[in-house]
Amino acid sequence: ILNVEQSPQSLHVQEGDSTNFTCSFPSSNFYALHWYRWETAKSPEALFVMTLNGDEKKKGRISATLNTKEGYSYLYIKGSQPEDSATYLCAFSSNQGGKLIFGQGTELSVKP
Amino acid sequence: GEEVAQTPKHLVRGEGQKAKLYCAPIKGHSYVFWYQQVLKNEFKFLISFQNENVFDETGMPKERFSAKCLPNSPCSLEIQATKLEDSAVYFCASSHRDRDKNIQYFGAGTRLSVL
């Protein structure tokens, strides 16, 4: 059974704080690791897809790293803003065109 | 189009009635996926298509659920004789065959309420 775990489940921070979340996934049969940002009643928004061990991706204040040997990825948000409040989902795929296996998400709330 | 379009946004059915959900993938995308979100934040894979062919149906319930992706038509997910536990948000996603390691672009979902 393929399992993707995210921690923490929820996080409450003040505006300006930097924060990070963890995603752990199976290290065998790895093809890609995806991060999504999702607000209820909207489409999950693709942030990053990473495939190579050691990959680092950045988009504005958000960045992510990947370790395929030990099966984990970190998502970092620098200087959190209220508009960053959302659920951050990671998902693992094991082949081209393959289904995504999602973690339970980390709910981030940023207070002004 | 440039977005995955799902219709309707909300569907209400009485137990035992049929429900049919539609998804128009992004033009040029070869893969279409259906996911079911029942519990908060838990996205469960149902079925995927490569063009009009079933690619992976390992997540589809054996009974009552069926799906199609026919040429020149939106893809569809149909639930015969809905049950209370089918109440969920159903997301569709599409991806390009060769681009960006198959990053999946999601629609906004159809919320199915079975009463």
mmCIF file of C-alpha atoms in Angstrom:
data_model
loop_
_atom_site.group_PDB
_atom_site.id
_atom_site.type_symbol
_atom_site.label_atom_id
_atom_site.label_comp_id
_atom_site.label_asym_id
_atom_site.label_seq_id
_atom_site.Cartn_x
_atom_site.Cartn_y
_atom_site.Cartn_z
ATOM 1 C CA ILE A 1 0.000 0.000 0.000
ATOM 2 C CA LEU A 2 1.433 3.348 -1.038
ATOM 3 C CA ASN A 3 1.154 5.960 1.685
ATOM 4 C CA VAL A 4 1.855 9.677 1.583
ATOM 5 C CA GLU A 5 2.066 11.439 4.945
ATOM 6 C CA GLN A 6 2.097 15.174 5.588
ATOM 7 C CA SER A 7 2.891 17.044 8.754
ATOM 8 C CA PRO A 8 1.775 19.035 10.519
ATOM 9 C CA GLN A 9 -1.972 18.653 9.844
ATOM 10 C CA SER A 10 -2.529 22.325 10.574
ATOM 11 C CA LEU A 11 -0.456 25.375 11.304
ATOM 12 C CA HIS A 12 -1.366 28.816 12.600
ATOM 13 C CA VAL A 13 1.245 31.542 12.135
ATOM 14 C CA GLN A 14 1.481 35.319 12.260
ATOM 15 C CA GLU A 15 1.992 37.437 9.179
ATOM 16 C CA GLY A 16 5.708 37.639 8.430
ATOM 17 C CA ASP A 17 6.588 34.258 9.969
ATOM 18 C CA SER A 18 8.399 31.735 7.828
ATOM 19 C CA THR A 19 7.096 28.208 7.880
ATOM 20 C CA ASN A 20 7.734 24.770 6.469
ATOM 21 C CA PHE A 21 5.828 21.517 5.980
ATOM 22 C CA THR A 22 6.932 17.947 5.401
ATOM 23 C CA CYS A 23 5.737 15.314 2.969
ATOM 24 C CA SER A 24 6.975 11.712 3.177
ATOM 25 C CA PHE A 25 6.364 9.219 0.396
ATOM 26 C CA PRO A 26 7.510 5.751 -0.743
ATOM 27 C CA SER A 27 11.118 5.887 -1.968
ATOM 28 C CA SER A 28 10.631 2.930 -4.338
ATOM 29 C CA ASN A 29 8.900 3.180 -7.753
ATOM 30 C CA PHE A 30 9.219 6.944 -7.710
ATOM 31 C CA TYR A 31 8.333 9.050 -10.765
ATOM 32 C CA ALA A 32 7.348 12.514 -9.517
ATOM 33 C CA LEU A 33 6.328 14.489 -6.424
ATOM 34 C CA HIS A 34 3.740 17.251 -6.781
ATOM 35 C CA TRP A 35 2.800 20.134 -4.487
ATOM 36 C CA TYR A 36 -0.595 21.829 -4.765
ATOM 37 C CA ARG A 37 -2.174 24.814 -3.057
ATOM 38 C CA TRP A 38 -5.900 24.428 -2.494
ATOM 39 C CA GLU A 39 -8.664 26.651 -1.186
ATOM 40 C CA THR A 40 -12.057 25.065 -0.563
ATOM 41 C CA ALA A 41 -14.501 25.415 -3.487
ATOM 42 C CA LYS A 42 -11.656 26.218 -5.885
ATOM 43 C CA SER A 43 -9.379 24.188 -8.152
ATOM 44 C CA PRO A 44 -6.205 22.843 -6.551
ATOM 45 C CA GLU A 45 -3.405 24.970 -7.988
ATOM 46 C CA ALA A 46 -0.205 23.240 -9.086
ATOM 47 C CA LEU A 47 2.833 24.759 -7.364
ATOM 48 C CA PHE A 48 5.688 22.397 -8.214
ATOM 49 C CA VAL A 49 6.461 19.029 -9.732
ATOM 50 C CA MET A 50 9.834 17.508 -8.900
ATOM 51 C CA THR A 51 11.463 14.375 -10.192
ATOM 52 C CA LEU A 52 15.187 14.312 -9.429
ATOM 53 C CA ASN A 53 16.823 13.677 -6.082
ATOM 54 C CA GLY A 54 18.103 17.007 -4.780
ATOM 55 C CA ASP A 55 15.691 19.072 -6.894
ATOM 56 C CA GLU A 56 14.914 22.504 -5.505
ATOM 57 C CA LYS A 57 12.156 24.656 -6.984
ATOM 58 C CA LYS A 58 11.147 28.231 -6.153
ATOM 59 C CA LYS A 59 8.120 30.368 -6.965
ATOM 60 C CA GLY A 60 8.173 33.772 -5.307
ATOM 61 C CA ARG A 61 8.270 33.246 -1.534
ATOM 62 C CA ILE A 62 7.532 29.527 -1.808
ATOM 63 C CA SER A 63 10.195 26.895 -2.372
ATOM 64 C CA ALA A 64 10.416 23.114 -2.213
ATOM 65 C CA THR A 65 13.116 20.460 -1.955
ATOM 66 C CA LEU A 66 13.125 16.772 -2.798
ATOM 67 C CA ASN A 67 14.967 13.751 -1.364
ATOM 68 C CA THR A 68 13.949 10.633 -3.261
ATOM 69 C CA LYS A 69 16.433 8.334 -1.498
ATOM 70 C CA GLU A 70 14.858 8.846 1.904
ATOM 71 C CA GLY A 71 11.392 9.679 0.583
ATOM 72 C CA TYR A 72 10.647 13.213 1.764
ATOM 73 C CA SER A 73 9.992 16.707 0.450
ATOM 74 C CA TYR A 74 9.855 20.039 2.274
ATOM 75 C CA LEU A 75 7.775 23.061 1.314
ATOM 76 C CA TYR A 76 8.937 26.431 2.673
ATOM 77 C CA ILE A 77 7.052 29.724 2.769
ATOM 78 C CA LYS A 78 9.158 32.776 3.572
ATOM 79 C CA GLY A 79 7.433 35.749 5.225
ATOM 80 C CA SER A 80 3.891 34.286 5.272
ATOM 81 C CA GLN A 81 1.055 36.569 4.186
ATOM 82 C CA PRO A 82 -2.688 36.198 4.927
ATOM 83 C CA GLU A 83 -3.250 35.298 1.256
ATOM 84 C CA ASP A 84 -1.037 32.224 1.777
ATOM 85 C CA SER A 85 -3.788 30.738 3.959
ATOM 86 C CA ALA A 86 -4.835 27.524 2.221
ATOM 87 C CA THR A 87 -4.357 23.766 2.347
ATOM 88 C CA TYR A 88 -1.068 22.552 0.893
ATOM 89 C CA LEU A 89 -1.258 19.084 -0.621
ATOM 90 C CA CYS A 90 1.574 16.861 -1.742
ATOM 91 C CA ALA A 91 1.035 13.942 -4.102
ATOM 92 C CA PHE A 92 3.215 11.107 -5.363
ATOM 93 C CA SER A 93 3.120 9.364 -8.723
ATOM 94 C CA SER A 94 4.970 6.199 -9.699
ATOM 95 C CA ASN A 95 4.778 6.295 -13.503
ATOM 96 C CA GLN A 96 4.199 8.528 -16.526
ATOM 97 C CA GLY A 97 0.525 9.381 -16.765
ATOM 98 C CA GLY A 98 0.012 7.764 -13.388
ATOM 99 C CA LYS A 99 -2.526 8.561 -10.728
ATOM 100 C CA LEU A 100 -1.622 10.879 -7.890
ATOM 101 C CA ILE A 101 -1.617 9.519 -4.356
ATOM 102 C CA PHE A 102 -2.303 12.433 -2.060
ATOM 103 C CA GLY A 103 -1.314 13.171 1.501
ATOM 104 C CA GLN A 104 -3.893 14.521 3.943
ATOM 105 C CA GLY A 105 -2.680 18.091 3.476
ATOM 106 C CA THR A 106 -1.399 20.799 5.791
ATOM 107 C CA GLU A 107 -3.893 23.582 6.534
ATOM 108 C CA LEU A 108 -2.101 26.891 6.907
ATOM 109 C CA SER A 109 -3.738 29.889 8.541
ATOM 110 C CA VAL A 110 -1.841 33.193 8.516
ATOM 111 C CA LYS A 111 -3.142 35.882 10.855
ATOM 112 C CA PRO A 112 -2.578 39.544 9.982
ATOM 113 C CA GLY B 1 -9.820 25.627 -23.458
ATOM 114 C CA GLU B 2 -7.104 26.585 -21.002
ATOM 115 C CA GLU B 3 -8.959 25.360 -17.923
ATOM 116 C CA VAL B 4 -10.460 22.066 -16.884
ATOM 117 C CA ALA B 5 -14.201 22.716 -16.887
ATOM 118 C CA GLN B 6 -16.471 20.647 -14.668
ATOM 119 C CA THR B 7 -20.259 20.732 -14.718
ATOM 120 C CA PRO B 8 -22.455 21.024 -12.839
ATOM 121 C CA LYS B 9 -20.892 22.754 -9.825
ATOM 122 C CA HIS B 10 -23.436 21.223 -7.478
ATOM 123 C CA LEU B 11 -25.718 18.232 -7.972
ATOM 124 C CA VAL B 12 -28.406 17.069 -5.562
ATOM 125 C CA ARG B 13 -29.882 13.588 -5.881
ATOM 126 C CA GLY B 14 -32.213 11.452 -3.832
ATOM 127 C CA GLU B 15 -30.896 8.048 -2.795
ATOM 128 C CA GLY B 16 -31.315 5.600 -5.672
ATOM 129 C CA GLN B 17 -31.249 8.247 -8.395
ATOM 130 C CA LYS B 18 -28.623 8.468 -11.114
ATOM 131 C CA ALA B 19 -25.948 11.158 -11.118
ATOM 132 C CA LYS B 20 -23.872 12.195 -14.124
ATOM 133 C CA LEU B 21 -20.895 14.529 -13.906
ATOM 134 C CA TYR B 22 -19.015 16.099 -16.812
ATOM 135 C CA CYS B 23 -15.436 17.189 -17.412
ATOM 136 C CA ALA B 24 -13.911 19.030 -20.363
ATOM 137 C CA PRO B 25 -10.116 18.632 -20.156
ATOM 138 C CA ILE B 26 -7.616 21.215 -21.358
ATOM 139 C CA LYS B 27 -7.288 21.073 -25.155
ATOM 140 C CA GLY B 28 -4.317 18.962 -26.182
ATOM 141 C CA HIS B 29 -4.125 17.002 -22.931
ATOM 142 C CA SER B 30 -4.061 13.230 -23.376
ATOM 143 C CA TYR B 31 -4.756 12.112 -19.819
ATOM 144 C CA VAL B 32 -7.907 12.631 -17.783
ATOM 145 C CA PHE B 33 -8.262 11.684 -14.122
ATOM 146 C CA TRP B 34 -11.188 11.512 -11.702
ATOM 147 C CA TYR B 35 -10.721 11.880 -7.926
ATOM 148 C CA GLN B 36 -13.246 11.701 -5.111
ATOM 149 C CA GLN B 37 -12.919 13.883 -2.043
ATOM 150 C CA VAL B 38 -15.060 12.529 0.789
ATOM 151 C CA LEU B 39 -13.286 13.372 4.010
ATOM 152 C CA LYS B 40 -11.691 16.735 4.497
ATOM 153 C CA ASN B 41 -8.612 17.011 2.263
ATOM 154 C CA GLU B 42 -8.567 13.317 1.306
ATOM 155 C CA PHE B 43 -8.379 12.984 -2.494
ATOM 156 C CA LYS B 44 -9.015 9.397 -3.622
ATOM 157 C CA PHE B 45 -8.186 8.302 -7.167
ATOM 158 C CA LEU B 46 -11.030 6.696 -9.119
ATOM 159 C CA ILE B 47 -10.088 6.240 -12.786
ATOM 160 C CA SER B 48 -7.893 7.680 -15.534
ATOM 161 C CA PHE B 49 -8.024 7.769 -19.326
ATOM 162 C CA GLN B 50 -5.399 8.110 -22.014
ATOM 163 C CA ASN B 51 -7.412 9.703 -24.795
ATOM 164 C CA GLU B 52 -10.588 7.600 -24.971
ATOM 165 C CA ASN B 53 -9.033 4.471 -23.467
ATOM 166 C CA VAL B 54 -9.179 3.499 -19.808
ATOM 167 C CA PHE B 55 -5.610 3.827 -18.466
ATOM 168 C CA ASP B 56 -6.071 2.872 -14.827
ATOM 169 C CA GLU B 57 -9.354 1.918 -13.151
ATOM 170 C CA THR B 58 -7.978 0.491 -9.924
ATOM 171 C CA GLY B 59 -9.833 3.040 -7.805
ATOM 172 C CA MET B 60 -13.275 2.616 -9.331
ATOM 173 C CA PRO B 61 -15.928 0.926 -7.193
ATOM 174 C CA LYS B 62 -16.950 -2.278 -8.976
ATOM 175 C CA GLU B 63 -20.633 -1.505 -8.842
ATOM 176 C CA ARG B 64 -22.660 1.552 -9.813
ATOM 177 C CA PHE B 65 -19.745 3.710 -11.063
ATOM 178 C CA SER B 66 -18.823 4.064 -14.720
ATOM 179 C CA ALA B 67 -16.874 6.606 -16.752
ATOM 180 C CA LYS B 68 -16.235 7.465 -20.397
ATOM 181 C CA CYS B 69 -14.076 9.786 -22.468
ATOM 182 C CA LEU B 70 -15.395 9.796 -26.034
ATOM 183 C CA PRO B 71 -13.872 11.825 -28.896
ATOM 184 C CA ASN B 72 -15.276 15.347 -29.294
ATOM 185 C CA SER B 73 -17.351 15.078 -26.104
ATOM 186 C CA PRO B 74 -16.760 15.984 -22.461
ATOM 187 C CA CYS B 75 -15.665 13.072 -20.301
ATOM 188 C CA SER B 76 -18.314 11.792 -17.911
ATOM 189 C CA LEU B 77 -18.569 10.006 -14.595
ATOM 190 C CA GLU B 78 -21.878 8.296 -13.896
ATOM 191 C CA ILE B 79 -23.172 6.857 -10.658
ATOM 192 C CA GLN B 80 -26.189 4.583 -10.911
ATOM 193 C CA ALA B 81 -28.469 4.275 -7.883
ATOM 194 C CA THR B 82 -26.628 6.771 -5.695
ATOM 195 C CA LYS B 83 -26.107 6.061 -2.006
ATOM 196 C CA LEU B 84 -25.620 8.459 0.886
ATOM 197 C CA GLU B 85 -21.916 7.589 1.029
ATOM 198 C CA ASP B 86 -21.442 8.809 -2.560
ATOM 199 C CA SER B 87 -21.834 12.379 -1.264
ATOM 200 C CA ALA B 88 -18.479 13.986 -2.034
ATOM 201 C CA VAL B 89 -16.718 16.491 -4.238
ATOM 202 C CA TYR B 90 -15.618 14.866 -7.503
ATOM 203 C CA PHE B 91 -12.562 16.454 -9.110
ATOM 204 C CA CYS B 92 -11.415 15.997 -12.664
ATOM 205 C CA ALA B 93 -7.843 16.700 -13.781
ATOM 206 C CA SER B 94 -6.020 16.550 -17.091
ATOM 207 C CA SER B 95 -2.371 16.381 -18.091
ATOM 208 C CA HIS B 96 -0.237 16.543 -21.192
ATOM 209 C CA ARG B 97 1.497 13.370 -22.316
ATOM 210 C CA ASP B 98 5.041 14.689 -22.379
ATOM 211 C CA ARG B 99 5.107 18.055 -20.654
ATOM 212 C CA ASP B 100 6.187 18.897 -17.090
ATOM 213 C CA LYS B 101 6.280 15.283 -15.954
ATOM 214 C CA ASN B 102 2.520 14.997 -16.289
ATOM 215 C CA ILE B 103 1.588 17.847 -13.974
ATOM 216 C CA GLN B 104 -2.147 17.519 -13.447
ATOM 217 C CA TYR B 105 -4.426 20.534 -13.807
ATOM 218 C CA PHE B 106 -7.604 20.342 -11.788
ATOM 219 C CA GLY B 107 -11.131 21.597 -12.264
ATOM 220 C CA ALA B 108 -13.071 23.215 -9.448
ATOM 221 C CA GLY B 109 -15.005 20.018 -8.731
ATOM 222 C CA THR B 110 -18.644 18.940 -8.695
ATOM 223 C CA ARG B 111 -20.211 18.673 -5.251
ATOM 224 C CA LEU B 112 -22.633 15.730 -5.193
ATOM 225 C CA SER B 113 -25.130 15.704 -2.343
ATOM 226 C CA VAL B 114 -27.177 12.523 -1.964
ATOM 227 C CA LEU B 115 -30.190 13.003 0.303
#
